[in-house]
Amino acid sequence: DAMVIQNPRYQVTQFGKPVTLSCSQTLNHNVMYWYQQKSSQAPKLLFHYYDKDFNNEADTPDNFQSRRPNTSFCFLDIRSPGLGDAAMYLCATSRDSKGREQYFGPGTRLTVT
Amino acid sequence: AQSVTQPDIHITVSEGASLELRCNYSYGATPYLFWYVQSPGQGLQLLLKYFSGDTLVQGIKGFEAEFKRSQSSFNLRKPSVHWSDAAEYFCAVGPNQAGTALIFGKGTTLSVSS
């Protein structure tokens, strides 16, 4: 089945220690998104890639970076995680960027100690 | 400004009873409308979507939603709730002003009592 896969499902990192979260997709979609979702809140878009074009949300901290080496994979790098970065990180894909439906992965739960 | 409001933070419904979750939006044009469901510790699953055409749309798991332009609403309904429907439900509209992302509501938590 075509799907969005996130690894790992649970990640524990230390305060200030860089961490990378991974997302892959078999849908061959052009757009990949990264969302941050804190407890009992709606997902908040951090950035997205349309093909190789990177689009950062205005309020996304510089601490968050992303890479998309090919169509299938996208990575979220947190350079110096703080306690406030503990959250669920959701990867999503869509066929295009025109506000059509997005398909979400299961998420990675990040804990910062 | 574009926005989505889900007025009910938490709803409890008895198993077998009907369900309606409310969603109101503010949008300058005809939006794309979505309902997603999220079980604890999981990602979001698309329940249904509205782009155009028939204003009553059917989704997965027995859910349906009705687009009412005059009320700027897109309420989610299910005639008979099952215990497995307990989850967080998010309404979303798109695209945002940049023409890219979806705008999510804050979600409604559904509890199902036996």
GROMACS .gro file of N, CA, C and O in nm, chain A residues 35-45 87-88 90 104, chain B residues 4 6 38 44 88-92 102-108:
model
  124
   35TYR      N    1   0.493   1.910   1.019
   35TYR     CA    2   0.411   1.978   1.117
   35TYR      C    3   0.464   1.946   1.257
   35TYR      O    4   0.513   1.836   1.283
   36GLN      N    5   0.446   2.040   1.346
   36GLN     CA    6   0.469   2.019   1.488
   36GLN      C    7   0.333   2.021   1.558
   36GLN      O    8   0.254   2.112   1.537
   37GLN      N    9   0.308   1.920   1.640
   37GLN     CA   10   0.183   1.916   1.714
   37GLN      C   11   0.210   1.896   1.862
   37GLN      O   12   0.259   1.790   1.903
   38LYS      N   13   0.181   1.996   1.941
   38LYS     CA   14   0.195   1.984   2.085
   38LYS      C   15   0.065   1.932   2.143
   38LYS      O   16  -0.040   1.934   2.079
   39SER      N   17   0.074   1.889   2.265
   39SER     CA   18  -0.038   1.820   2.329
   39SER      C   19  -0.166   1.902   2.322
   39SER      O   20  -0.167   2.021   2.356
   40SER      N   21  -0.272   1.837   2.276
   40SER     CA   22  -0.405   1.897   2.270
   40SER      C   23  -0.411   2.020   2.180
   40SER      O   24  -0.495   2.109   2.201
   41GLN      N   25  -0.323   2.028   2.083
   41GLN     CA   26  -0.325   2.141   1.990
   41GLN      C   27  -0.336   2.091   1.846
   41GLN      O   28  -0.313   1.974   1.818
   42ALA      N   29  -0.371   2.181   1.759
   42ALA     CA   30  -0.375   2.149   1.617
   42ALA      C   31  -0.233   2.139   1.562
   42ALA      O   32  -0.140   2.199   1.617
   43PRO      N   33  -0.215   2.066   1.457
   43PRO     CA   34  -0.083   2.064   1.391
   43PRO      C   35  -0.045   2.204   1.343
   43PRO      O   36  -0.129   2.277   1.290
   44LYS      N   37   0.082   2.236   1.358
   44LYS     CA   38   0.134   2.365   1.314
   44LYS      C   39   0.239   2.342   1.206
   44LYS      O   40   0.337   2.272   1.229
   45LEU      N   41   0.216   2.401   1.091
   45LEU     CA   42   0.307   2.379   0.980
   45LEU      C   43   0.441   2.448   1.006
   45LEU      O   44   0.446   2.567   1.040
   87ALA      N   45   0.734   1.735   2.131
   87ALA     CA   46   0.607   1.739   2.059
   87ALA      C   47   0.597   1.615   1.972
   87ALA      O   48   0.690   1.536   1.961
   88MET      N   49   0.483   1.602   1.906
   88MET     CA   50   0.466   1.505   1.799
   88MET      C   51   0.501   1.577   1.669
   88MET      O   52   0.453   1.690   1.646
   90LEU      N   53   0.475   1.552   1.269
   90LEU     CA   54   0.399   1.484   1.166
   90LEU      C   55   0.451   1.521   1.028
   90LEU      O   56   0.470   1.639   0.998
  104PHE      N   57  -0.102   1.189   0.594
  104PHE     CA   58  -0.012   1.200   0.709
  104PHE      C   59   0.052   1.066   0.744
  104PHE      O   60  -0.011   0.960   0.733
  117VAL      N   61  -1.040   2.861   1.106
  117VAL     CA   62  -1.133   2.751   1.127
  117VAL      C   63  -1.166   2.745   1.275
  117VAL      O   64  -1.075   2.750   1.359
  119GLN      N   65  -1.366   2.524   1.568
  119GLN     CA   66  -1.440   2.408   1.616
  119GLN      C   67  -1.488   2.444   1.757
  119GLN      O   68  -1.410   2.443   1.851
  151GLN      N   69  -0.773   1.169   1.446
  151GLN     CA   70  -0.645   1.130   1.504
  151GLN      C   71  -0.668   1.049   1.631
  151GLN      O   72  -0.721   1.100   1.729
  157LEU      N   73  -0.271   1.176   1.147
  157LEU     CA   74  -0.406   1.214   1.107
  157LEU      C   75  -0.452   1.131   0.987
  157LEU      O   76  -0.377   1.113   0.891
  201GLU      N   77  -0.959   1.227   1.840
  201GLU     CA   78  -0.958   1.372   1.819
  201GLU      C   79  -0.995   1.397   1.673
  201GLU      O   80  -0.944   1.331   1.583
  202TYR      N   81  -1.084   1.494   1.650
  202TYR     CA   82  -1.129   1.524   1.515
  202TYR      C   83  -1.091   1.667   1.480
  202TYR      O   84  -1.118   1.761   1.554
  203PHE      N   85  -1.029   1.681   1.364
  203PHE     CA   86  -0.984   1.811   1.317
  203PHE      C   87  -1.054   1.847   1.186
  203PHE      O   88  -1.055   1.767   1.092
  204CYS      N   89  -1.107   1.967   1.183
  204CYS     CA   90  -1.159   2.024   1.060
  204CYS      C   91  -1.048   2.110   0.999
  204CYS      O   92  -0.970   2.174   1.072
  205ALA      N   93  -1.039   2.112   0.868
  205ALA     CA   94  -0.935   2.192   0.803
  205ALA      C   95  -0.989   2.251   0.674
  205ALA      O   96  -1.076   2.193   0.608
  215LEU      N   97  -0.283   2.369   0.464
  215LEU     CA   98  -0.416   2.364   0.521
  215LEU      C   99  -0.417   2.444   0.651
  215LEU      O  100  -0.317   2.457   0.719
  216ILE      N  101  -0.536   2.495   0.684
  216ILE     CA  102  -0.556   2.563   0.811
  216ILE      C  103  -0.642   2.472   0.896
  216ILE      O  104  -0.755   2.439   0.858
  217PHE      N  105  -0.589   2.433   1.010
  217PHE     CA  106  -0.659   2.339   1.097
  217PHE      C  107  -0.733   2.412   1.208
  217PHE      O  108  -0.685   2.512   1.262
  218GLY      N  109  -0.846   2.356   1.247
  218GLY     CA  110  -0.910   2.397   1.370
  218GLY      C  111  -0.837   2.336   1.487
  218GLY      O  112  -0.745   2.255   1.470
  219LYS      N  113  -0.878   2.372   1.609
  219LYS     CA  114  -0.808   2.324   1.728
  219LYS      C  115  -0.850   2.185   1.770
  219LYS      O  116  -0.792   2.129   1.863
  220GLY      N  117  -0.948   2.130   1.704
  220GLY     CA  118  -0.986   1.994   1.729
  220GLY      C  119  -1.097   1.977   1.830
  220GLY      O  120  -1.118   2.062   1.917
  221THR      N  121  -1.170   1.867   1.816
  221THR     CA  122  -1.273   1.826   1.913
  221THR      C  123  -1.242   1.685   1.956
  221THR      O  124  -1.224   1.596   1.872
   0.00000   0.00000   0.00000
